mmCIF file of C-alpha atoms in Angstrom:
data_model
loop_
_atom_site.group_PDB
_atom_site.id
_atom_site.type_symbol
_atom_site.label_atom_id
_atom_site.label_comp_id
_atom_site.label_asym_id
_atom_site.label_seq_id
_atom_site.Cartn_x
_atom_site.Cartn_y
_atom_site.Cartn_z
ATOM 1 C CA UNK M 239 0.000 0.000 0.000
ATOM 2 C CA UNK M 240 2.672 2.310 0.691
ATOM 3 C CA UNK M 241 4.891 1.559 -1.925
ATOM 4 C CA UNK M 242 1.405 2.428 -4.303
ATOM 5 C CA UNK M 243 1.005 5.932 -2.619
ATOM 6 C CA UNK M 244 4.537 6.405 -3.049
ATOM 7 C CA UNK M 245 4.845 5.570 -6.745
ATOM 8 C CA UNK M 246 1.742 7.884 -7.380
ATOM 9 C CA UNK M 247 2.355 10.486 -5.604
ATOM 10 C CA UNK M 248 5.858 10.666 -7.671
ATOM 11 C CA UNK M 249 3.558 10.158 -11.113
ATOM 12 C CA UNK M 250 1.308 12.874 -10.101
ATOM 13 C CA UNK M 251 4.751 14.874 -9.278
ATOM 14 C CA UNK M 252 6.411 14.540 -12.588
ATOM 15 C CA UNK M 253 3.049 15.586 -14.454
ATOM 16 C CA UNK M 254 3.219 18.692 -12.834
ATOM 17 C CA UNK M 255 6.282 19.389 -14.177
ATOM 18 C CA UNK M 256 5.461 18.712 -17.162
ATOM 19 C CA UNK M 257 2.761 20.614 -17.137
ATOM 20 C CA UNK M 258 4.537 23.818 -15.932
ATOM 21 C CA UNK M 259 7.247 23.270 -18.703
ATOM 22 C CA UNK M 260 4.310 23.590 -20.798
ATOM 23 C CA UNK M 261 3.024 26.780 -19.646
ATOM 24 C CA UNK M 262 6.666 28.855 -20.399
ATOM 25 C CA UNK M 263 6.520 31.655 -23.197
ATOM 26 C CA UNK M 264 7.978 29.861 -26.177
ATOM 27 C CA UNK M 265 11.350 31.391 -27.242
ATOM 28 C CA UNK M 266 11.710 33.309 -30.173
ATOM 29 C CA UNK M 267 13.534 30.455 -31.749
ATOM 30 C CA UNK M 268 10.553 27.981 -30.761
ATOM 31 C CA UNK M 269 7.989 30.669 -32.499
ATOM 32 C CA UNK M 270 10.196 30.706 -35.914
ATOM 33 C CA UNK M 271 7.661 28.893 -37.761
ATOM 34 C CA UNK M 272 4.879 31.161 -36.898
ATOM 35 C CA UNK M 273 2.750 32.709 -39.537
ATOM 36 C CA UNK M 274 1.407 36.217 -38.047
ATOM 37 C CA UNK M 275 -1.402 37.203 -40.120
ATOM 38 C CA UNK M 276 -1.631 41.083 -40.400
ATOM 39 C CA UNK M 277 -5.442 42.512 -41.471
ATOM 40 C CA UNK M 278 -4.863 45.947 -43.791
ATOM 41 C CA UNK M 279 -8.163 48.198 -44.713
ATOM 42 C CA UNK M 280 -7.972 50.833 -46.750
ATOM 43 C CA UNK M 281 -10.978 51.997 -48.998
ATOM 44 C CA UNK M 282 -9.693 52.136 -52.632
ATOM 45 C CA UNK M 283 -11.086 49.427 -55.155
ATOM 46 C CA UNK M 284 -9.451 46.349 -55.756
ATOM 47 C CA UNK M 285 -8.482 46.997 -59.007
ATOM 48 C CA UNK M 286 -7.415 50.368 -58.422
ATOM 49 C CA UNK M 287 -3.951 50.973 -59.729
ATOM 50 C CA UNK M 288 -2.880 52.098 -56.369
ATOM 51 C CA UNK M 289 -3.748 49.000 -54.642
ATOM 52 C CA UNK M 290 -2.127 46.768 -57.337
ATOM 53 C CA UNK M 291 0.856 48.433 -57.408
ATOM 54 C CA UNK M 292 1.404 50.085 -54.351
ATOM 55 C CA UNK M 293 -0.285 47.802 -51.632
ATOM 56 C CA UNK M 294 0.013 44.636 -52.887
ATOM 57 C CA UNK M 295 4.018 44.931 -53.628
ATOM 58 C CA UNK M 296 4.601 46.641 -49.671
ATOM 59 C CA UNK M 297 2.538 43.763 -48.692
ATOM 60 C CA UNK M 298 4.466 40.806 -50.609
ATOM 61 C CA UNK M 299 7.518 42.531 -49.378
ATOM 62 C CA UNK M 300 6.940 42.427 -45.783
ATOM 63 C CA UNK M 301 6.054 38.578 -46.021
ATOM 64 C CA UNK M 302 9.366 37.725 -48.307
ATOM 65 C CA UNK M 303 11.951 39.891 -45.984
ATOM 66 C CA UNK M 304 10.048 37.984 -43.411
ATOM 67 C CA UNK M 305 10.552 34.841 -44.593
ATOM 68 C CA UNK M 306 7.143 34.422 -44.825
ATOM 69 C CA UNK M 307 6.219 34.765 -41.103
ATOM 70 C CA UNK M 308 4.421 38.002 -41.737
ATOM 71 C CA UNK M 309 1.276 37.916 -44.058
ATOM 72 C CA UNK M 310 -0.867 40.833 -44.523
ATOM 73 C CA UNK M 311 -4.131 40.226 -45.769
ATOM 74 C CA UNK M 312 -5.745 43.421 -47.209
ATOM 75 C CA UNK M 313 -9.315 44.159 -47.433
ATOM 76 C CA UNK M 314 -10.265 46.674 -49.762
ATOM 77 C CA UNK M 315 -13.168 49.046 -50.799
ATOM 78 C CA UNK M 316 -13.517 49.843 -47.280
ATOM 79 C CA UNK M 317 -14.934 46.080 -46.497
ATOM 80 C CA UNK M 318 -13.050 46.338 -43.242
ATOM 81 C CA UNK M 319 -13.834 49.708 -41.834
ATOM 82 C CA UNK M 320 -15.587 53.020 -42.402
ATOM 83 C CA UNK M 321 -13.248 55.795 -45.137
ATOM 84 C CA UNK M 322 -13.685 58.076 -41.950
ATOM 85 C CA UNK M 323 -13.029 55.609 -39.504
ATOM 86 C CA UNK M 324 -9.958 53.628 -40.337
ATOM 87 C CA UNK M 325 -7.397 55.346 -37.866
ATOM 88 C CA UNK M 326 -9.431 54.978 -35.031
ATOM 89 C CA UNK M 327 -10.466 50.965 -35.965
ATOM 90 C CA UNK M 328 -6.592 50.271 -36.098
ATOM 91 C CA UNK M 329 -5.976 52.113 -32.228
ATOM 92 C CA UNK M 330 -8.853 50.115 -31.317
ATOM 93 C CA UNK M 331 -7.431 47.105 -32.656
ATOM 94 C CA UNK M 332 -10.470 46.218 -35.299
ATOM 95 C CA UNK M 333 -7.670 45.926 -37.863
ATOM 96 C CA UNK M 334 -3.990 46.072 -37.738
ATOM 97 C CA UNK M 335 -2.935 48.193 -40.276
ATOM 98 C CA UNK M 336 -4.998 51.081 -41.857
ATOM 99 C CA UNK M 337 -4.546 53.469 -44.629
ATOM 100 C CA UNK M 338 -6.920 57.011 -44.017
ATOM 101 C CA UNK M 339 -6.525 60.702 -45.266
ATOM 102 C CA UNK M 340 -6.324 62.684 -42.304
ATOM 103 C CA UNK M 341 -8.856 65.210 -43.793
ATOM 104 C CA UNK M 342 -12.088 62.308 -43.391
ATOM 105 C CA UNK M 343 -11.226 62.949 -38.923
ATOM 106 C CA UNK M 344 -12.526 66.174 -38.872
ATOM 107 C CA UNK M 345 -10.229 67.979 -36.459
ATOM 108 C CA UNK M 346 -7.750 64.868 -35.473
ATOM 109 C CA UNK M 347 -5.035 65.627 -37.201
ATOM 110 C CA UNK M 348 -5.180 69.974 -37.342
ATOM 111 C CA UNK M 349 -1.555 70.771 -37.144
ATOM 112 C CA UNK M 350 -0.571 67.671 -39.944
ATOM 113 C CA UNK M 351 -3.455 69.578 -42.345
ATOM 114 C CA UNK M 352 -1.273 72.734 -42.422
ATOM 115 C CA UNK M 353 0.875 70.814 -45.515
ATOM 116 C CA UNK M 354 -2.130 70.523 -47.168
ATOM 117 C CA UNK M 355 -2.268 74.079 -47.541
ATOM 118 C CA UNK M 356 -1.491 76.239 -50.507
ATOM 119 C CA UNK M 357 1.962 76.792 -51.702
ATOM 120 C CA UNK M 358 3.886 74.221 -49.309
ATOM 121 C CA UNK M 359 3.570 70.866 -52.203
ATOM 122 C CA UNK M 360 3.448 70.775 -55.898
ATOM 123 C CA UNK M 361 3.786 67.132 -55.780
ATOM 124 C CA UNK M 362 2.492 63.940 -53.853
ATOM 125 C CA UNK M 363 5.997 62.995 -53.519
ATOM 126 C CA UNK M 364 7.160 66.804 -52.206
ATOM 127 C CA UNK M 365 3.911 66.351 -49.584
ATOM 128 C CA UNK M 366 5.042 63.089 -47.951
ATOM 129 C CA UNK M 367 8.289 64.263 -47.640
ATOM 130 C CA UNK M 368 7.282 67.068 -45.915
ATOM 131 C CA UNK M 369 4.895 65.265 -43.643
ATOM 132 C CA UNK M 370 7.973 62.904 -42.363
ATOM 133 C CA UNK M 371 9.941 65.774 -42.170
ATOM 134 C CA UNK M 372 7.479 67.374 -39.629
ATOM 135 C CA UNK M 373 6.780 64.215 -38.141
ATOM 136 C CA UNK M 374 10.378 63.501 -37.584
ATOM 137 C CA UNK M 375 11.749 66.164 -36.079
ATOM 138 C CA UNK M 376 8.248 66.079 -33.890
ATOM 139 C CA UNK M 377 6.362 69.353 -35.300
ATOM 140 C CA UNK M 378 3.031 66.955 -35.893
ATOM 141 C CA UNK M 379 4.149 63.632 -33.712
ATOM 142 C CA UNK M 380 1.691 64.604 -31.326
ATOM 143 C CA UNK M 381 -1.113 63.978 -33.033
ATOM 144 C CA UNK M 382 -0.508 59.933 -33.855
ATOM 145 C CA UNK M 383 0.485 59.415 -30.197
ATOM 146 C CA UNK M 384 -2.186 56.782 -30.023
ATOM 147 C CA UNK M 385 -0.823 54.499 -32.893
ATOM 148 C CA UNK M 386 2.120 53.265 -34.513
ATOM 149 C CA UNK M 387 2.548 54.642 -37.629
ATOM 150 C CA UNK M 388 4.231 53.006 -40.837
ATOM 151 C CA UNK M 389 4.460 55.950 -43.164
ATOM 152 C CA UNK M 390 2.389 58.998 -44.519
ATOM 153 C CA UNK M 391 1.595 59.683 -48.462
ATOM 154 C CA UNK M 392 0.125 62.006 -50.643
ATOM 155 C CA UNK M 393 -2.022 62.283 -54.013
ATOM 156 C CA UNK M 394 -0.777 65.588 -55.509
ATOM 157 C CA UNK M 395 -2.769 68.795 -56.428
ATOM 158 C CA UNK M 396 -6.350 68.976 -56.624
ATOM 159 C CA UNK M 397 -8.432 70.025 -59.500
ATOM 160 C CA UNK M 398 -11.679 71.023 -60.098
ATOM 161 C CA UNK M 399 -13.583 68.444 -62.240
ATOM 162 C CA UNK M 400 -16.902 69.569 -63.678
ATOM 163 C CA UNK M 401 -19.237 68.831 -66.406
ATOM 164 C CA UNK M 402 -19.959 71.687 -68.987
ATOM 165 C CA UNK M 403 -18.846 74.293 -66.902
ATOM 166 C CA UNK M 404 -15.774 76.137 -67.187
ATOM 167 C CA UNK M 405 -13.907 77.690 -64.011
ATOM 168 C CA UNK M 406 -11.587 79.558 -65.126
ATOM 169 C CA UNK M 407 -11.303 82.335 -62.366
ATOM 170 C CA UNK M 408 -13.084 81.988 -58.458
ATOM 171 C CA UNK M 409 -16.902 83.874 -59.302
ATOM 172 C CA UNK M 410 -16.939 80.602 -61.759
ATOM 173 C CA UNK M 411 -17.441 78.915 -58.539
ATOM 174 C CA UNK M 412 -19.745 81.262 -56.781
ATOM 175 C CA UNK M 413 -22.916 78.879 -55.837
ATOM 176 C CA UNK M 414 -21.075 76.150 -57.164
ATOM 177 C CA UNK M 415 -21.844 72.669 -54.991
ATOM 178 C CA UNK M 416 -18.327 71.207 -54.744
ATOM 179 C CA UNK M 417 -17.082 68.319 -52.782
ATOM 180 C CA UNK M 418 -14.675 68.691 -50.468
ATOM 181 C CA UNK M 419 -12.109 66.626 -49.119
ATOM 182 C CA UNK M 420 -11.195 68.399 -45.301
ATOM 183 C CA UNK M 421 -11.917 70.845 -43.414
ATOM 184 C CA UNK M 422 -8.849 72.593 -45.157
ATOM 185 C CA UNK M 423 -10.285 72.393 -48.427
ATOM 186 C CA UNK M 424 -13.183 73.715 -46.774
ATOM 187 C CA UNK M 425 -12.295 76.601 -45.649
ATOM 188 C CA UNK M 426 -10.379 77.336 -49.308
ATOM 189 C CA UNK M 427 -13.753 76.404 -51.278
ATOM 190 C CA UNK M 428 -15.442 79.428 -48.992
ATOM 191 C CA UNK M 429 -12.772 81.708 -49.519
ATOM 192 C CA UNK M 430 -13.498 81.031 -53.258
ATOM 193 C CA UNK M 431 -17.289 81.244 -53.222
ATOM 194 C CA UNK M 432 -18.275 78.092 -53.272
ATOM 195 C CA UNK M 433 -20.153 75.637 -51.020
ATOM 196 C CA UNK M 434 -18.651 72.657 -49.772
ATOM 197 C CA UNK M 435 -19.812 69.389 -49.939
ATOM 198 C CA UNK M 436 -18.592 66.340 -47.720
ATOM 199 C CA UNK M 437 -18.635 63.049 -49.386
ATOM 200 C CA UNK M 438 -16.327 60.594 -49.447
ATOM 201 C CA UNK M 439 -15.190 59.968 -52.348
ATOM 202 C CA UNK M 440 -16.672 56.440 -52.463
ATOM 203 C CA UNK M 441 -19.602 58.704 -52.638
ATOM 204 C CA UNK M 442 -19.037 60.974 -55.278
ATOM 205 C CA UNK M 443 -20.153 59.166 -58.570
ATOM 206 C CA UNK M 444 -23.733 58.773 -57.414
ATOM 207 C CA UNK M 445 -24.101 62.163 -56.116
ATOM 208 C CA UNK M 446 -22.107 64.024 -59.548
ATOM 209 C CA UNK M 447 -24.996 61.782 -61.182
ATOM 210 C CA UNK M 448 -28.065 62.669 -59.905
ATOM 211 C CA UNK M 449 -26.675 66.771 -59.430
ATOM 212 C CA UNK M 450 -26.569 66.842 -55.151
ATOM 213 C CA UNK M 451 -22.897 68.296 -56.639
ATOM 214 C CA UNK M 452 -22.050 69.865 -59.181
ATOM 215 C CA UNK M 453 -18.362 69.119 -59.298
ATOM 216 C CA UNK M 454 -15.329 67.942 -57.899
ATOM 217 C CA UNK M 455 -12.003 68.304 -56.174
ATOM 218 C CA UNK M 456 -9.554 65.028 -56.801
ATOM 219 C CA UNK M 457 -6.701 64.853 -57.886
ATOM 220 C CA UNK M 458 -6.877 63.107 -61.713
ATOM 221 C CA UNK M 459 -6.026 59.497 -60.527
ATOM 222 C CA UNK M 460 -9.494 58.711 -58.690
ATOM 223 C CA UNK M 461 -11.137 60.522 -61.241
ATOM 224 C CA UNK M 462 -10.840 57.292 -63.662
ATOM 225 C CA UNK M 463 -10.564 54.749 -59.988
ATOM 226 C CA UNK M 464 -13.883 55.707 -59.169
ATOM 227 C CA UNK M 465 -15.332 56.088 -62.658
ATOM 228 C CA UNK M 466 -15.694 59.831 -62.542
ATOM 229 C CA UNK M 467 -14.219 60.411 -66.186
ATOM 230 C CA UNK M 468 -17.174 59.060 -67.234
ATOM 231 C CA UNK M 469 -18.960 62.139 -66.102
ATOM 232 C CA UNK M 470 -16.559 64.940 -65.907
ATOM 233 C CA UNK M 471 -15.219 67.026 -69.037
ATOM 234 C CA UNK M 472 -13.722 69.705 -68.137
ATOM 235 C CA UNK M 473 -10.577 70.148 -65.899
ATOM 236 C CA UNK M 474 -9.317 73.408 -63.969
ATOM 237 C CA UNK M 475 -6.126 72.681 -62.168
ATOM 238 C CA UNK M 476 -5.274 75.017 -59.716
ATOM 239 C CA UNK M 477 -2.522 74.659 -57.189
ATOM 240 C CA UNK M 478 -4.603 75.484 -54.342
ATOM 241 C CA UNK M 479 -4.942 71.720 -52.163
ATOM 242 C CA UNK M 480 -2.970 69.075 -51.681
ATOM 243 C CA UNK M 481 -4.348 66.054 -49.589
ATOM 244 C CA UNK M 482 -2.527 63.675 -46.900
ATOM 245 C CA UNK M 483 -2.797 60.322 -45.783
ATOM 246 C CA UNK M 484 -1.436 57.897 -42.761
ATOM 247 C CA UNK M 485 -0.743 54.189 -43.182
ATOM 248 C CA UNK M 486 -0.791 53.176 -39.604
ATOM 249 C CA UNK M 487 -0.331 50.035 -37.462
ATOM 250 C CA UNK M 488 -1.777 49.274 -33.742
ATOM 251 C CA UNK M 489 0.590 49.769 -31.384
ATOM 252 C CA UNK M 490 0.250 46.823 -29.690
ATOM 253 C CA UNK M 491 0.529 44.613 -32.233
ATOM 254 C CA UNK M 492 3.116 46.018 -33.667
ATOM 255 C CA UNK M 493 4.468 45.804 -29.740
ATOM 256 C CA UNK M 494 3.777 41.932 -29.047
ATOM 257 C CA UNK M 495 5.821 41.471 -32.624
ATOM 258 C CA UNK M 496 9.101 39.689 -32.043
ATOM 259 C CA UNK M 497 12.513 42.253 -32.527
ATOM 260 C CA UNK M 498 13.668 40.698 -36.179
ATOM 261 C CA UNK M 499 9.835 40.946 -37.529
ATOM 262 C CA UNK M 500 9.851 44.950 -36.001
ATOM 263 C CA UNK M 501 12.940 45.480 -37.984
ATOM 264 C CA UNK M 502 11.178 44.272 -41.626
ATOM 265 C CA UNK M 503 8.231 46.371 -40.666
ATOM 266 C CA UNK M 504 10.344 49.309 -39.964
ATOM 267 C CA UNK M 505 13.124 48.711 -43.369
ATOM 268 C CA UNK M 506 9.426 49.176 -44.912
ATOM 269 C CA UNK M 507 7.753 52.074 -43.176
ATOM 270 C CA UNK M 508 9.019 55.974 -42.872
ATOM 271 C CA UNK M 509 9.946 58.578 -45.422
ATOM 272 C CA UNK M 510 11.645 56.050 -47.900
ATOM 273 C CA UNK M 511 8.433 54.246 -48.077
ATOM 274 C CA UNK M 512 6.325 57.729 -48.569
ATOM 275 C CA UNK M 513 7.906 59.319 -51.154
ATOM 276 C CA UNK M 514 7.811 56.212 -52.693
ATOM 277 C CA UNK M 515 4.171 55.717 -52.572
ATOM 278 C CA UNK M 516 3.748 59.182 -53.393
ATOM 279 C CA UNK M 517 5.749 58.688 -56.508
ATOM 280 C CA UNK M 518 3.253 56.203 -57.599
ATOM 281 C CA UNK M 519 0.275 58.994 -57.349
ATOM 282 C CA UNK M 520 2.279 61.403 -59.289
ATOM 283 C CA UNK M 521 2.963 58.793 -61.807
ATOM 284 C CA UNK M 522 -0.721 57.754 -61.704
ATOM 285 C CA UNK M 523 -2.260 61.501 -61.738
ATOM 286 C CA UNK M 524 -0.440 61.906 -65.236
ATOM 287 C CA UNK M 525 -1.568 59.255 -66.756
ATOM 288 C CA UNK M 526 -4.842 59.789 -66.578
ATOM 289 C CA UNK M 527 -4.669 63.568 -67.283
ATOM 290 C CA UNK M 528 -3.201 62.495 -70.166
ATOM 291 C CA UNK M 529 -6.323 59.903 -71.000
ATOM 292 C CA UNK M 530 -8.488 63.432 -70.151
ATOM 293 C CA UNK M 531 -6.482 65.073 -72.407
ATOM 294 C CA UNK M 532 -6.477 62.365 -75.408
ATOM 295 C CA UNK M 533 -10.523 62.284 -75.130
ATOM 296 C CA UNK M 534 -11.098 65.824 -75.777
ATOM 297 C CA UNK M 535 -11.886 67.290 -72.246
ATOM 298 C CA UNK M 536 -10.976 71.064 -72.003
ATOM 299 C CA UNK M 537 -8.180 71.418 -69.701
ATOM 300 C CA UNK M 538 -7.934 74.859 -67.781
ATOM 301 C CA UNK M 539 -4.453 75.871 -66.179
ATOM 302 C CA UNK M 540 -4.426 78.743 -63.585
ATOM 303 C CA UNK M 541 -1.131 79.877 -61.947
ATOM 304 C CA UNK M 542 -2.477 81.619 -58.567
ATOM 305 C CA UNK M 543 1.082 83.020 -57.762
ATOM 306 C CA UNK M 544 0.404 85.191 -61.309
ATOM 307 C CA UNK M 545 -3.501 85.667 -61.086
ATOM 308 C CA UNK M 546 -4.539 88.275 -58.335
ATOM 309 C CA UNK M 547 -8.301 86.656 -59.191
ATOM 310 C CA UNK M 548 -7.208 83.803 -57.297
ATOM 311 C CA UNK M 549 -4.224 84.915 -55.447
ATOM 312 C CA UNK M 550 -6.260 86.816 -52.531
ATOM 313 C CA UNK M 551 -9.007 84.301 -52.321
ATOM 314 C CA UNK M 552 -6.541 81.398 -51.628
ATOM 315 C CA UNK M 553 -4.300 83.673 -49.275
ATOM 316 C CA UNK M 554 -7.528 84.658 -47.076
ATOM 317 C CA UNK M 555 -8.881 81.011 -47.058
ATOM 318 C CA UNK M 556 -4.956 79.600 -46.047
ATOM 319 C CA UNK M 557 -5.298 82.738 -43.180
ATOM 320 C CA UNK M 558 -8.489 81.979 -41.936
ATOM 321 C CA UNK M 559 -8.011 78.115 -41.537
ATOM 322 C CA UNK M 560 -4.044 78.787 -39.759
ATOM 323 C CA UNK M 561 -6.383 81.578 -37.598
ATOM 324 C CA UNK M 562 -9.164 79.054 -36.266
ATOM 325 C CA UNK M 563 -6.208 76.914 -34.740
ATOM 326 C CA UNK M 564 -4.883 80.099 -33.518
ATOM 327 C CA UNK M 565 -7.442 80.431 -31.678
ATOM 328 C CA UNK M 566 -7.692 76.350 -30.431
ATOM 329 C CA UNK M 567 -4.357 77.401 -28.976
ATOM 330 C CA UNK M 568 -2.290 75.580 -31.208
ATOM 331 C CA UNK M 569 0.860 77.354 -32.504
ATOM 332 C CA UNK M 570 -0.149 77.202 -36.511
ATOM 333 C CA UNK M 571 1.967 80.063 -37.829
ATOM 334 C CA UNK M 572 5.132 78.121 -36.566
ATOM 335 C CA UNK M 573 4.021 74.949 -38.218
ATOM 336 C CA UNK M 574 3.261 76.815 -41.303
ATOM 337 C CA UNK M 575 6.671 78.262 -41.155
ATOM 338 C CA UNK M 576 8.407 74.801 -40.751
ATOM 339 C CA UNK M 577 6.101 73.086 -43.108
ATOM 340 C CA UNK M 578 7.511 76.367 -45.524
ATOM 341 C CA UNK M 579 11.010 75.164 -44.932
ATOM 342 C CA UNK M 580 10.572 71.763 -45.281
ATOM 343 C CA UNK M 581 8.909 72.330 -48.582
ATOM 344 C CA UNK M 582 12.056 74.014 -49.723
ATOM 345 C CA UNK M 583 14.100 71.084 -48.875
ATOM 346 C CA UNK M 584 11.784 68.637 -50.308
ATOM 347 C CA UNK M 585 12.050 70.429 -53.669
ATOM 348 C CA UNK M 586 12.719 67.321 -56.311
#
């Protein structure tokens, strides 16, 4: 009898410690084999351009200087989360990785929509790099406090897409029903004469259709994403709006990653990463100009700088939005001024 007690109790003994040996945190040589699975929203179509050849490549890249233990799995046409509520899914942790223009969070990001203003970017590219550059040396850092991000992008100048109506100075647009990306481009639109509209641009085709607007700003790439050429034909570029967005990651998973798999996300995330994707809207806003161009829409090119028409307008509208965050307390004219100077660095 007591040899049985003995030999049991020594059993029971030994499973214990196996079973503790089986509750340790694996190493990070045990967890090599893992597949993490990373979910990505963003809201563009997927067959848009950028998604195909912007997304898709950063994505495959990540899971091949991973060895394939990071897979992102992206979720398109906003099948994931809201246009205007992408940032705030990823903090909450709804998704991992999100891609939103700061201008759809009304208010969120204030001091980051100062580069969005007139005369700081000609180019996506010049815009991104300018938006790192402020984020970097920790003008706008602030504001993403609550997330990890990967990098921030552009889509170059905005122009006015209408159909059968020439703008070719700002009482063109007096009455005018326009949509609106931000509160930025708000406040120009008013300076201009014209009332705002905000739609995302998911939104935009049925609305151009049935008249609740009677025109556009986009830059010329979503024009032909979103199937807008179809209804547009004429074209007035003016330098007077350039829009931002933020690819961001939550911060805890990007935490609870091990050290080598932080390192592939960050060799693809920053400023490199930016201007790169920012290269691929320039690229992409010429072609289909060109495809505007090669149909027969008129094409209208205004040089504010050289038009006193539009050069007060612009200059009150830029003044009034820098004033309202002013008065928030926030120190606008000395983000203005370093956005200025970064813009002058970022020249290309």
């Amino acid at each position: 009898m007591m040899n049985n007690t003995l030999l049991y109790g020594l059993a029971l003994s030994g499973s214990l410690i196996l079973a503790g040996c089986g509750d340790k945190p694996q190493t990070t040589e045990s967890s090599a084999d893992e597949v993490i699975t990373l979910r990505m929203s963003h809201f563009m179509a997927q067959t848009d351009p950028f998604n195909k050849q912007v997304f898709e490549p950063w994505a495959k890249k990540i899971e091949e200087d991973s060895n394939g233990r990071l897979k992102i799995d992206i979720y398109p046409s906003a099948s994931l989360s809201k246009p205007d509520n992408t940032y705030d899914a990823v903090v909450k942790g709804v998704v991992d990785i999100g891609v939103q223009p700061q201008g759809y969070s009304s208010g969120r990001f204030p001091l980051s929509q100062i580069a969005e203003l007139p005369g700081i970017a000609n180019t996506a590219e010049q815009l991104a790099c300018v938006l790192h550059t402020l984020y970097d040396n920790g003008s706008i850092s602030g504001e993403y406090e609550d997330t990890h991000v990967l990098y921030m992008m552009a889509s170059g100048l905005q122009v006015f897409h209408t159909k059968g109506k020439a703008i070719n100075k700002p009482s063109d647009l007096k009455g005018m029903r326009i949509r609106r990306t931000s509160t930025v481009s708000a406040s120009l639109l008013e300076s201009l004469g014209a009332v705002p509209v905000g739609l995302p641009v998911t939104e935009t085709y049925p609305s151009l259709q049935r008249g609740v607007i009677d025109g556009v700003t986009l830059p010329w790439q979503p024009i032909q994403a979103f199937g807008l050429d179809e209804l547009v034909d004429t074209h007035s570029i003016v330098p007077f709006y350039n829009a931002e967005f933020v690819v961001n990651m939550n911060q805890e998973k990007y935490n609870s990653l091990p050290d080598d798999l932080k390192q592939v996300i960050d060799s693809n995330s920053g400023m490199q990463m930016g201007v790169k994707a920012s290269q691929a809207f320039d690229r992409f806003n010429q072609e289909v100009m060109q495809a505007a161009i090669d149909k027969g829409d008129t094409i209208i090119d205004i040089d504010p700088a050289n038009d006193p028409d539009w050069q007060q307008p612009l200059e009150d509208g830029k003044q009034a939005y820098l004033s309202s965050l002013e008065e928030q307390g926030l120190d606008a004219q000395a983000i203005y001024a370093k956005a200025q100077q970064a813009s002058t660095s970022c020249q290309s």
